[in-house]
């Protein structure tokens, strides 16, 4: 019921309309293709072709700067699992950095925005303004939030440590240069930055839950918690599924925050997978190896997404 | 509606607001401080001797042509928004309103690519862009990004919701598909088109990883890679870096204030696409 409202919001596809006999034929046979053509050319060139081309690259020793690009089969993939290869330890360190970041940030980005959305879901004056304020940082790009927080969290000169010191807390926390603080920083900044995005999606979902369900729950005498568990959460399920999968994917794509705030510090511990892939492929120009890494990461993400879909489906029955 | 105690309620909301706004205000205040004052411990909140020195430094350095970056950002983001509107609306119209062979296949293919993580495309797209001679030019920022599936998907949903009767009336008057598209469908879709335009503009304006790798020379940079350069060039001269960040923030914050409805609409739609 309520769970489906978000999904069925789109109008039904005009079924059976082709069969409405005697209809005026208003398009030439080529017309639809002409409408599609401009987009399709761009789409094929920059999405379809590269998706396949990348696989092809990953099967070669593809050094951008050298003329020969010999076919090496699965060697690039094997190297990622061979502990004696040059890329093995860096690659898995970067994968675990991405993993740590994702594990720490996803729960926060699922729960905190939900609380915020519940707060904003009541009717009160100025609701739109508060929603806009909480969303505002998201409008700024990662480059702006990166250099901004690099400044605010500067261990010696930053205002965050100055404030903490002034109120009697330790004022010399190495936010950007040592573990575990670098993780606290990267996760904290990301939550601050993207919280509003998930909150807005939750809010739209909450508004799709029919009021009557809450009234029914109240008549049944359930408390607020029971109401949340039996009405709100089930009503949000499709939205929760989207937010969960999307947040995992976005977290696994983390790049700019590490690049600008910690620069991988203290050593290379906070260098994420995307950062390492970009470095191998686009700075060192070892594109075959980098492409293989990107497909392996994609495979991991697909697997995780499938697991999440499964979990949500099981709760369904 | 349940009653809330207004004072406690607004205290919480305003307290939370500070967390989101204070860092941005700090950025603004810092741009008017001297480098020494910006890093003084304990810090001053308001600039003691307000100065525009940071902007002078920023604008006076040929190595960091901020105005050029700004112009490039405007061109790339506007160019992409226009391109996306043009090609996505046409494709979406065909997919929503016309019948043709292979429609399901093509739509399925477009939707499927929503699940390809963008980083997989970066390396092959770098080579493709290189082959077209677009490396280190704004074309690299305008065209590949327009291939995304979101615009087509979003507009198709909207077009499906338009009443058929209007189109049928136009058909009776002898209009062809192109006339229906440009004179009936597009004018009725202004809110959806505005949403897509704003979302495309913001996304392109803020893009970071792609421009830092496909642009090489400072003159061709947009603001995000420019900020990375500033951070490297001025290390602890924070007023200059914050001035750069401010220049990159103001247009999108203004756009957000003006077009808030469209931004939030676009975001919540993207979450409910189902």
Coordinates of C-alpha atoms in Angstrom, one line a residue:
Chain A
X1 CA 0.0 0.0 0.0
X2 CA 1.8 3.0 1.3
X3 CA 5.0 1.4 0.4
X4 CA 4.1 1.5 -3.3
X5 CA 3.0 5.1 -3.5
X6 CA 6.4 6.4 -4.3
X7 CA 6.8 3.9 -7.0
X8 CA 3.5 4.3 -8.6
X9 CA 3.6 8.1 -8.7
X10 CA 4.5 7.9 -12.3
X11 CA 1.5 7.7 -14.5
X12 CA 0.7 4.3 -16.1
X13 CA 2.3 3.8 -19.5
X14 CA -0.3 4.4 -22.1
X15 CA -1.3 0.8 -22.7
X16 CA -2.9 -0.6 -25.7
X17 CA -2.9 2.7 -27.4
X18 CA -1.3 1.5 -30.5
X19 CA -4.3 -0.8 -31.0
X20 CA -6.7 2.1 -31.1
X21 CA -7.6 1.4 -34.7
X22 CA -8.2 4.0 -37.3
X23 CA -5.9 6.4 -35.6
X24 CA -4.4 9.2 -37.7
X25 CA -0.9 8.3 -38.5
X26 CA 1.0 11.3 -37.5
X27 CA 4.7 10.2 -37.7
X28 CA 6.8 9.0 -40.5
X29 CA 8.6 5.7 -39.7
X30 CA 11.9 7.5 -39.2
X31 CA 10.6 10.3 -37.0
X32 CA 11.1 8.6 -33.6
X33 CA 14.7 7.7 -34.5
X34 CA 15.5 11.2 -35.5
X35 CA 14.3 12.5 -32.2
X36 CA 16.5 10.0 -30.4
X37 CA 19.5 10.4 -32.6
X38 CA 21.3 13.4 -31.1
X39 CA 21.1 12.0 -27.5
X40 CA 21.9 8.5 -28.7
X41 CA 25.1 9.6 -30.5
X42 CA 26.4 11.2 -27.3
X43 CA 25.2 8.4 -25.1
X44 CA 26.8 5.7 -27.3
X45 CA 30.1 7.6 -27.6
X46 CA 30.5 8.5 -23.9
X47 CA 28.7 5.7 -22.1
X48 CA 28.1 2.6 -24.1
X49 CA 31.4 2.5 -26.0
X50 CA 33.6 3.4 -23.0
X51 CA 31.9 0.8 -20.8
X52 CA 33.1 -1.9 -23.3
X53 CA 36.3 -0.1 -24.3
X54 CA 37.3 -0.1 -20.6
X55 CA 37.1 -3.8 -20.5
X56 CA 39.2 -4.1 -23.6
X57 CA 41.8 -1.8 -22.1
X58 CA 41.9 -3.8 -18.9
X59 CA 43.0 -6.9 -20.9
X60 CA 46.0 -5.0 -22.2
X61 CA 49.3 -3.7 -20.9
X62 CA 48.0 -0.3 -21.8
X63 CA 50.6 2.4 -21.2
X64 CA 49.3 5.6 -22.6
X65 CA 52.8 6.9 -23.3
X66 CA 54.1 3.8 -25.1
X67 CA 53.2 2.8 -28.6
X68 CA 52.8 -0.9 -28.0
X69 CA 49.9 -2.1 -26.0
X70 CA 50.2 -5.9 -25.9
X71 CA 47.3 -8.1 -25.0
X72 CA 47.9 -9.7 -21.6
X73 CA 44.6 -11.4 -20.9
X74 CA 43.6 -11.4 -17.3
X75 CA 47.1 -10.5 -16.1
X76 CA 46.0 -7.1 -14.8
X77 CA 43.3 -8.7 -12.8
X78 CA 45.6 -11.4 -11.5
X79 CA 48.1 -8.9 -10.3
X80 CA 45.4 -7.5 -8.0
X81 CA 45.3 -10.8 -6.2
X82 CA 49.0 -11.6 -6.3
X83 CA 50.7 -10.4 -3.2
X84 CA 54.1 -10.1 -5.0
X85 CA 52.8 -7.7 -7.6
X86 CA 53.7 -4.0 -7.5
X87 CA 50.1 -2.9 -7.2
X88 CA 48.8 -5.4 -4.7
X89 CA 49.4 -3.7 -1.4
X90 CA 48.6 -0.2 -2.6
X91 CA 45.4 -1.3 -4.3
X92 CA 44.0 -3.2 -1.3
X93 CA 45.1 -0.5 1.1
X94 CA 43.0 1.9 -1.0
X95 CA 40.1 -0.5 -1.2
X96 CA 40.2 -0.8 2.6
X97 CA 40.3 3.0 2.9
X98 CA 37.1 3.1 0.8
X99 CA 35.7 0.3 2.8
X100 CA 36.4 2.0 6.1
X101 CA 35.0 5.3 4.9
X102 CA 31.8 3.6 3.6
X103 CA 31.3 1.6 6.7
X104 CA 31.6 4.7 8.9
X105 CA 29.6 7.1 6.8
X106 CA 26.7 5.1 5.5
X107 CA 25.0 4.4 8.8
X108 CA 25.4 8.1 9.8
X109 CA 24.0 9.2 6.4
X110 CA 21.0 6.8 6.7
X111 CA 20.1 7.7 10.3
X112 CA 20.9 11.4 10.8
X113 CA 19.1 12.7 7.7
X114 CA 16.1 10.5 8.7
X115 CA 15.9 12.2 12.1
X116 CA 16.2 15.6 10.4
X117 CA 13.5 14.7 7.9
X118 CA 11.2 13.6 10.8
X119 CA 11.9 17.0 12.5
X120 CA 11.1 18.8 9.3
X121 CA 8.0 16.8 8.5
X122 CA 5.8 18.6 11.0
X123 CA 4.1 21.7 9.9
X124 CA 5.5 24.9 11.3
X125 CA 6.4 28.3 10.1
X126 CA 9.7 28.6 8.2
X127 CA 9.9 24.9 7.3
X128 CA 11.0 25.6 3.8
X129 CA 13.7 28.0 5.0
X130 CA 15.2 25.5 7.4
X131 CA 15.1 22.8 4.8
X132 CA 17.0 25.0 2.5
X133 CA 19.6 25.9 5.1
X134 CA 20.3 22.2 5.9
X135 CA 20.5 21.5 2.2
X136 CA 22.7 24.5 1.3
X137 CA 26.2 22.9 1.8
X138 CA 25.2 20.2 -0.7
X139 CA 24.9 22.8 -3.4
X140 CA 28.6 23.6 -3.0
X141 CA 31.0 21.3 -4.8
X142 CA 33.5 19.1 -3.1
X143 CA 36.3 21.5 -4.1
X144 CA 34.8 24.3 -2.0
X145 CA 34.0 22.1 1.0
X146 CA 37.4 20.5 0.7
X147 CA 39.5 23.7 0.9
X148 CA 37.1 25.2 3.4
X149 CA 37.4 22.3 5.9
X150 CA 41.1 21.9 5.3
X151 CA 41.3 25.5 6.7
X152 CA 38.8 25.1 9.5
X153 CA 40.4 21.9 10.7
X154 CA 44.0 22.9 10.3
X155 CA 45.6 21.3 13.4
X156 CA 47.6 24.4 14.4
X157 CA 45.8 27.4 12.9
X158 CA 42.3 26.2 12.4
X159 CA 39.3 27.6 14.2
X160 CA 37.9 24.2 15.2
X161 CA 40.9 23.5 17.4
X162 CA 40.8 27.1 18.7
X163 CA 37.2 26.8 19.8
X164 CA 37.8 23.4 21.4
X165 CA 40.8 24.8 23.2
X166 CA 38.8 27.8 24.4
X167 CA 36.1 25.6 26.0
X168 CA 38.7 23.5 27.8
X169 CA 38.8 20.5 25.4
X170 CA 42.1 19.4 23.8
X171 CA 42.9 22.0 21.2
X172 CA 45.6 20.2 19.3
X173 CA 43.8 17.4 17.6
X174 CA 45.6 16.4 14.3
X175 CA 42.3 16.4 12.3
X176 CA 43.9 16.1 8.9
X177 CA 47.3 14.5 9.6
X178 CA 46.9 11.4 11.8
X179 CA 44.6 8.5 12.3
X180 CA 42.0 8.0 13.5
X181 CA 41.3 11.7 13.3
X182 CA 41.6 11.8 9.6
X183 CA 38.7 9.4 9.3
X184 CA 36.7 11.4 11.8
X185 CA 37.3 14.4 9.6
X186 CA 36.5 12.8 6.3
X187 CA 33.4 11.2 7.5
X188 CA 32.2 14.2 9.5
X189 CA 32.7 16.6 6.7
X190 CA 30.9 14.3 4.3
X191 CA 28.0 13.9 6.6
X192 CA 27.8 17.7 7.1
X193 CA 28.0 18.2 3.3
X194 CA 25.6 15.6 2.0
X195 CA 23.1 15.2 4.9
X196 CA 20.6 17.5 3.2
X197 CA 20.5 15.4 0.1
X198 CA 19.2 12.3 1.9
X199 CA 17.0 14.4 4.2
X200 CA 15.2 15.9 1.2
X201 CA 14.6 12.4 -0.3
X202 CA 13.3 11.1 3.0
X203 CA 11.1 14.1 3.4
X204 CA 9.5 13.5 0.0
X205 CA 9.0 9.9 1.0
X206 CA 7.4 10.9 4.3
X207 CA 5.0 13.2 2.6
X208 CA 3.8 10.3 0.5
X209 CA 2.7 8.3 3.5
X210 CA -1.1 8.7 3.8
X211 CA -2.2 10.6 7.0
X212 CA -4.9 8.1 7.6
X213 CA -2.4 5.4 8.5
X214 CA -1.1 7.6 11.3
X215 CA -4.6 8.2 12.5
X216 CA -5.4 4.5 12.4
X217 CA -2.2 3.8 14.4
X218 CA -3.2 6.4 17.0
X219 CA -6.7 4.9 17.4
X220 CA -5.0 1.5 17.9
X221 CA -3.3 3.2 20.8
X222 CA 0.3 2.7 19.7
X223 CA 2.9 5.1 21.1
X224 CA 5.1 7.2 18.9
X225 CA 7.7 4.4 18.6
X226 CA 5.0 1.9 17.5
X227 CA 3.8 4.5 15.0
X228 CA 7.3 4.9 13.6
X229 CA 7.9 1.2 13.4
X230 CA 4.6 0.2 11.9
X231 CA 3.7 3.1 9.8
X232 CA 6.7 5.3 9.0
X233 CA 9.4 2.7 8.4
X234 CA 7.3 0.4 6.2
X235 CA 6.0 3.5 4.3
X236 CA 9.5 4.6 3.6
X237 CA 10.8 1.2 2.4
X238 CA 11.3 2.0 -1.3
X239 CA 12.9 5.3 -0.4
X240 CA 15.1 3.6 2.2
X241 CA 16.2 1.1 -0.4
X242 CA 17.2 3.9 -2.8
X243 CA 18.9 6.0 -0.1
X244 CA 20.9 3.0 1.1
X245 CA 22.1 1.8 -2.3
X246 CA 22.8 5.4 -3.4
X247 CA 24.7 6.3 -0.3
X248 CA 26.8 3.2 -0.5
X249 CA 27.6 4.0 -4.2
X250 CA 28.4 7.6 -3.5
X251 CA 30.6 6.7 -0.5
X252 CA 32.5 4.2 -2.6
X253 CA 33.1 7.0 -5.1
X254 CA 34.8 9.1 -2.5
X255 CA 37.6 11.1 -4.0
X256 CA 37.6 14.9 -3.5
X257 CA 37.5 14.9 0.3
X258 CA 40.6 12.8 0.6
X259 CA 42.3 14.5 -2.2
X260 CA 41.9 18.0 -0.8
X261 CA 41.6 17.6 3.0
X262 CA 44.0 14.8 4.0
X263 CA 45.8 14.2 0.8
X264 CA 45.8 10.6 1.7
X265 CA 47.5 11.4 5.0
X266 CA 49.1 10.4 7.3
X267 CA 50.8 8.3 4.7
X268 CA 48.6 6.7 2.1
X269 CA 46.1 5.3 4.6
X270 CA 43.2 7.6 3.6
X271 CA 43.9 7.3 -0.2
X272 CA 40.6 5.9 -1.5
X273 CA 40.2 3.4 -4.3
X274 CA 39.1 6.0 -6.8
X275 CA 42.0 8.2 -5.8
X276 CA 44.4 5.3 -6.4
X277 CA 42.7 4.2 -9.6
X278 CA 42.9 7.8 -11.0
X279 CA 46.5 8.1 -10.0
X280 CA 47.5 4.8 -11.6
X281 CA 45.5 5.4 -14.7
X282 CA 45.6 9.2 -15.2
X283 CA 48.9 10.3 -13.6
X284 CA 51.1 7.2 -14.1
X285 CA 49.2 6.4 -17.3
X286 CA 49.0 2.7 -16.5
X287 CA 45.5 2.5 -17.9
X288 CA 45.2 -1.3 -18.3
X289 CA 45.9 -1.9 -14.6
X290 CA 43.7 1.0 -13.5
X291 CA 40.8 -0.2 -15.7
X292 CA 41.1 -3.6 -14.2
X293 CA 40.9 -2.1 -10.7
X294 CA 37.8 -0.1 -11.7
X295 CA 36.0 -3.2 -12.9
X296 CA 36.9 -5.1 -9.8
X297 CA 35.6 -2.3 -7.7
X298 CA 32.4 -2.2 -9.8
X299 CA 32.0 -6.0 -9.3
X300 CA 32.2 -5.4 -5.5
X301 CA 29.7 -2.7 -5.6
X302 CA 27.3 -4.8 -7.7
X303 CA 27.6 -7.6 -5.2
X304 CA 26.9 -5.2 -2.3
X305 CA 23.9 -3.7 -4.1
X306 CA 22.5 -7.1 -4.7
X307 CA 22.9 -8.0 -1.0
X308 CA 21.1 -4.8 0.0
X309 CA 18.2 -5.5 -2.5
X310 CA 17.9 -9.0 -1.0
X311 CA 17.8 -7.7 2.6
X312 CA 15.0 -5.3 1.7
X313 CA 13.1 -8.0 -0.1
X314 CA 13.3 -10.4 2.8
X315 CA 11.9 -7.8 5.1
X316 CA 9.1 -7.5 2.6
X317 CA 7.7 -11.0 3.1
Chain B
X1 CA -1.1 18.4 13.7
X2 CA 0.4 17.7 17.0
X3 CA 1.4 20.9 18.8
X4 CA 5.0 21.6 19.4
X5 CA 6.4 23.9 22.0
X6 CA 7.5 26.8 19.7
X7 CA 10.5 28.0 21.8
X8 CA 12.2 24.7 22.3
X9 CA 11.3 23.8 18.7
X10 CA 12.9 26.8 17.1
X11 CA 15.9 26.7 19.4
X12 CA 16.7 23.2 18.1
X13 CA 16.1 24.3 14.5
X14 CA 18.2 27.4 14.7
X15 CA 21.0 25.7 16.6
X16 CA 21.2 23.1 13.8
X17 CA 21.2 25.9 11.2
X18 CA 24.3 27.3 12.8
X19 CA 26.2 24.1 12.1
X20 CA 25.4 24.4 8.4
X21 CA 25.9 28.1 8.0
X22 CA 28.7 29.0 10.4
X23 CA 31.5 27.4 8.2
X24 CA 30.2 29.3 5.2
X25 CA 30.1 32.6 7.1
X26 CA 33.6 31.9 8.4
X27 CA 34.7 31.5 4.8
X28 CA 33.2 34.9 3.9
X29 CA 34.7 36.7 6.9
X30 CA 38.2 35.2 6.3
X31 CA 38.4 36.7 2.8
X32 CA 38.5 40.1 4.4
X33 CA 41.3 39.3 6.8
X34 CA 45.0 39.6 6.3
X35 CA 46.9 36.3 6.1
X36 CA 48.3 36.9 9.6
X37 CA 44.9 37.6 11.1
X38 CA 43.3 34.6 9.4
X39 CA 45.6 32.2 11.3
X40 CA 45.9 34.0 14.6
X41 CA 45.3 32.0 17.7
X42 CA 42.9 32.7 19.3
X43 CA 41.0 33.7 16.1
X44 CA 39.1 36.9 15.6
X45 CA 35.6 36.5 14.3
X46 CA 35.2 39.8 12.5
X47 CA 38.2 41.2 10.5
X48 CA 39.9 43.8 12.7
X49 CA 41.2 45.7 9.7
X50 CA 39.0 44.6 6.9
X51 CA 41.0 44.4 3.7
X52 CA 40.4 43.3 0.1
X53 CA 44.0 42.2 -0.1
X54 CA 43.1 38.6 -0.7
X55 CA 41.1 39.5 -3.8
X56 CA 43.9 41.8 -5.0
X57 CA 46.4 38.9 -4.6
X58 CA 44.1 36.5 -6.3
X59 CA 43.3 38.7 -9.2
X60 CA 46.8 39.9 -9.6
X61 CA 48.5 36.5 -10.1
X62 CA 48.8 35.4 -13.7
X63 CA 49.5 31.8 -12.5
X64 CA 46.0 31.6 -11.0
X65 CA 43.6 33.4 -13.5
X66 CA 40.5 33.2 -11.4
X67 CA 38.4 35.3 -13.7
X68 CA 39.2 33.0 -16.5
X69 CA 38.3 30.0 -14.4
X70 CA 35.1 31.6 -13.5
X71 CA 34.3 32.3 -17.2
X72 CA 35.2 28.8 -18.1
X73 CA 32.9 27.4 -15.3
X74 CA 30.0 29.6 -16.6
X75 CA 30.6 28.5 -20.2
X76 CA 30.9 24.8 -19.4
X77 CA 28.0 24.6 -17.0
X78 CA 25.7 26.7 -19.2
X79 CA 26.8 24.8 -22.3
X80 CA 26.1 21.5 -20.7
X81 CA 22.7 22.5 -19.4
X82 CA 21.6 23.7 -22.8
X83 CA 22.9 20.6 -24.5
X84 CA 21.2 18.3 -22.0
X85 CA 17.9 20.1 -22.4
X86 CA 18.1 19.9 -26.2
X87 CA 19.1 16.3 -26.6
X88 CA 17.4 14.8 -23.6
X89 CA 14.0 16.4 -24.2
X90 CA 14.0 15.1 -27.8
X91 CA 14.9 11.6 -26.8
X92 CA 12.5 11.7 -23.9
X93 CA 9.7 12.8 -26.2
X94 CA 10.3 9.9 -28.5
X95 CA 10.4 7.4 -25.6
X96 CA 7.3 8.8 -23.9
X97 CA 5.1 9.6 -26.8
X98 CA 6.0 7.8 -30.0
X99 CA 5.8 4.2 -31.0
X100 CA 8.7 2.6 -32.7
X101 CA 10.6 -0.7 -33.0
X102 CA 13.3 -1.2 -30.4
X103 CA 11.8 1.4 -28.0
X104 CA 11.9 -1.0 -25.0
X105 CA 15.4 -2.1 -25.9
X106 CA 16.7 1.4 -26.2
X107 CA 15.0 2.6 -23.0
X108 CA 16.2 -0.5 -21.2
X109 CA 19.8 0.2 -22.3
X110 CA 19.6 3.8 -21.1
X111 CA 18.2 2.8 -17.7
X112 CA 20.8 0.1 -17.3
X113 CA 23.6 2.6 -17.6
X114 CA 22.3 4.4 -14.5
X115 CA 24.0 1.5 -12.7
X116 CA 27.4 1.9 -14.2
X117 CA 29.6 3.7 -11.7
X118 CA 31.0 6.8 -13.2
X119 CA 34.6 6.0 -12.4
X120 CA 34.5 3.0 -14.7
X121 CA 34.1 5.4 -17.6
X122 CA 36.8 7.9 -16.7
X123 CA 39.8 6.1 -18.2
X124 CA 38.2 5.0 -21.5
X125 CA 36.5 8.4 -21.8
X126 CA 39.9 10.1 -21.3
X127 CA 41.1 8.2 -24.3
X128 CA 38.0 8.9 -26.3
X129 CA 38.2 12.6 -25.5
X130 CA 41.9 12.6 -26.4
X131 CA 41.1 11.0 -29.8
X132 CA 38.6 13.7 -30.5
X133 CA 41.2 16.3 -29.7
X134 CA 39.1 17.6 -26.8
X135 CA 41.7 17.2 -24.0
X136 CA 42.4 20.5 -22.2
X137 CA 39.4 22.1 -23.9
X138 CA 36.0 23.0 -22.5
X139 CA 34.4 20.6 -24.9
X140 CA 35.6 17.8 -22.6
X141 CA 33.5 19.3 -19.9
X142 CA 30.5 20.0 -21.9
X143 CA 29.8 17.0 -24.1
X144 CA 30.6 13.7 -22.3
X145 CA 28.6 14.8 -19.2
X146 CA 25.5 15.3 -21.4
X147 CA 25.4 11.5 -22.0
X148 CA 24.0 10.8 -18.6
X149 CA 20.7 8.9 -18.4
X150 CA 19.1 11.0 -15.7
X151 CA 17.8 13.8 -17.9
X152 CA 16.1 11.5 -20.4
X153 CA 14.6 9.4 -17.6
X154 CA 13.4 12.5 -15.7
X155 CA 11.8 14.2 -18.7
X156 CA 10.3 11.0 -19.9
X157 CA 8.4 10.6 -16.6
X158 CA 7.2 14.1 -16.9
X159 CA 6.1 13.8 -20.5
X160 CA 4.1 10.7 -19.7
X161 CA 2.1 12.7 -17.2
X162 CA 1.0 15.3 -19.7
X163 CA -2.6 15.0 -20.8
X164 CA -3.0 13.3 -24.2
X165 CA -5.9 15.4 -25.3
X166 CA -3.9 18.4 -26.0
X167 CA -1.7 16.5 -28.4
X168 CA -4.7 14.9 -30.0
X169 CA -6.2 18.3 -30.6
X170 CA -3.0 19.3 -32.3
X171 CA -3.0 16.2 -34.5
X172 CA -6.5 17.1 -35.6
X173 CA -5.2 20.5 -36.6
X174 CA -2.6 18.8 -38.7
X175 CA 0.4 19.3 -36.6
X176 CA 3.4 16.9 -37.1
X177 CA 5.5 15.4 -34.3
X178 CA 8.0 18.2 -34.3
X179 CA 5.3 20.8 -34.0
X180 CA 3.6 18.9 -31.2
X181 CA 7.0 18.6 -29.4
X182 CA 8.0 22.2 -29.8
X183 CA 4.5 23.9 -29.4
X184 CA 2.6 21.6 -27.1
X185 CA 5.0 19.4 -25.1
X186 CA 7.9 21.7 -24.4
X187 CA 5.8 24.8 -23.3
X188 CA 3.8 22.5 -20.9
X189 CA 7.1 21.2 -19.5
X190 CA 8.7 24.4 -18.4
X191 CA 9.0 23.4 -14.7
X192 CA 10.5 20.1 -15.5
X193 CA 12.9 21.7 -18.0
X194 CA 13.9 24.3 -15.4
X195 CA 14.6 21.6 -12.8
X196 CA 16.8 19.7 -15.2
X197 CA 18.6 22.8 -16.3
X198 CA 19.4 23.8 -12.7
X199 CA 20.5 20.3 -11.7
X200 CA 22.7 20.0 -14.8
X201 CA 24.3 23.4 -14.2
X202 CA 25.0 22.6 -10.5
X203 CA 26.5 19.2 -11.3
X204 CA 28.7 20.5 -14.0
X205 CA 29.8 23.6 -12.0
X206 CA 30.9 21.4 -9.1
X207 CA 32.5 18.6 -11.0
X208 CA 36.0 17.9 -9.7
X209 CA 37.6 14.6 -10.6
X210 CA 37.0 14.8 -14.4
X211 CA 38.3 18.4 -14.9
X212 CA 41.4 17.9 -12.8
X213 CA 42.5 15.1 -15.1
X214 CA 41.3 16.3 -18.6
X215 CA 42.4 19.9 -18.2
X216 CA 46.1 20.7 -18.0
X217 CA 46.8 24.4 -18.6
X218 CA 45.7 27.0 -16.1
X219 CA 43.8 29.0 -18.7
X220 CA 41.5 26.1 -19.5
X221 CA 40.7 25.3 -15.8
X222 CA 37.3 25.7 -14.3
X223 CA 37.0 26.8 -10.6
X224 CA 37.1 23.4 -8.9
X225 CA 40.5 22.3 -10.2
X226 CA 41.5 26.0 -9.8
X227 CA 40.8 25.7 -6.1
X228 CA 43.1 22.7 -5.8
X229 CA 45.8 24.8 -7.5
X230 CA 45.2 27.7 -5.1
X231 CA 45.4 25.4 -2.2
X232 CA 48.8 24.2 -3.4
X233 CA 50.1 27.7 -4.4
X234 CA 49.1 29.6 -1.3
X235 CA 49.3 26.8 1.4
X236 CA 48.6 28.9 4.5
X237 CA 47.5 32.1 2.9
X238 CA 44.0 31.2 3.7
X239 CA 42.3 34.5 2.8
X240 CA 43.3 34.0 -0.8
X241 CA 42.1 30.3 -0.8
X242 CA 38.8 31.3 0.8
X243 CA 38.4 34.1 -1.7
X244 CA 38.7 31.6 -4.4
X245 CA 36.2 29.3 -2.7
X246 CA 33.8 32.2 -2.3
X247 CA 34.0 33.0 -6.0
X248 CA 33.1 29.3 -6.7
X249 CA 30.3 29.4 -4.1
X250 CA 28.4 32.6 -4.8
X251 CA 26.9 31.7 -8.2
X252 CA 25.6 28.3 -7.0
X253 CA 24.3 29.6 -3.7
X254 CA 22.5 32.4 -5.6
X255 CA 21.1 30.0 -8.1
X256 CA 20.0 27.8 -5.2
X257 CA 18.2 30.7 -3.5
X258 CA 16.5 31.7 -6.7
X259 CA 15.6 28.2 -7.9
X260 CA 15.4 26.3 -4.6
X261 CA 12.1 24.8 -5.6
X262 CA 13.6 23.3 -8.8
X263 CA 16.7 22.0 -7.0
X264 CA 14.8 20.3 -4.3
X265 CA 12.2 19.0 -6.7
X266 CA 14.9 17.5 -8.8
X267 CA 16.6 15.8 -5.9
X268 CA 13.5 14.3 -4.4
X269 CA 12.4 13.1 -7.8
X270 CA 15.8 11.4 -8.3
X271 CA 15.2 9.5 -5.1
X272 CA 11.7 8.4 -5.9
X273 CA 12.3 7.4 -9.4
X274 CA 11.6 3.8 -8.4

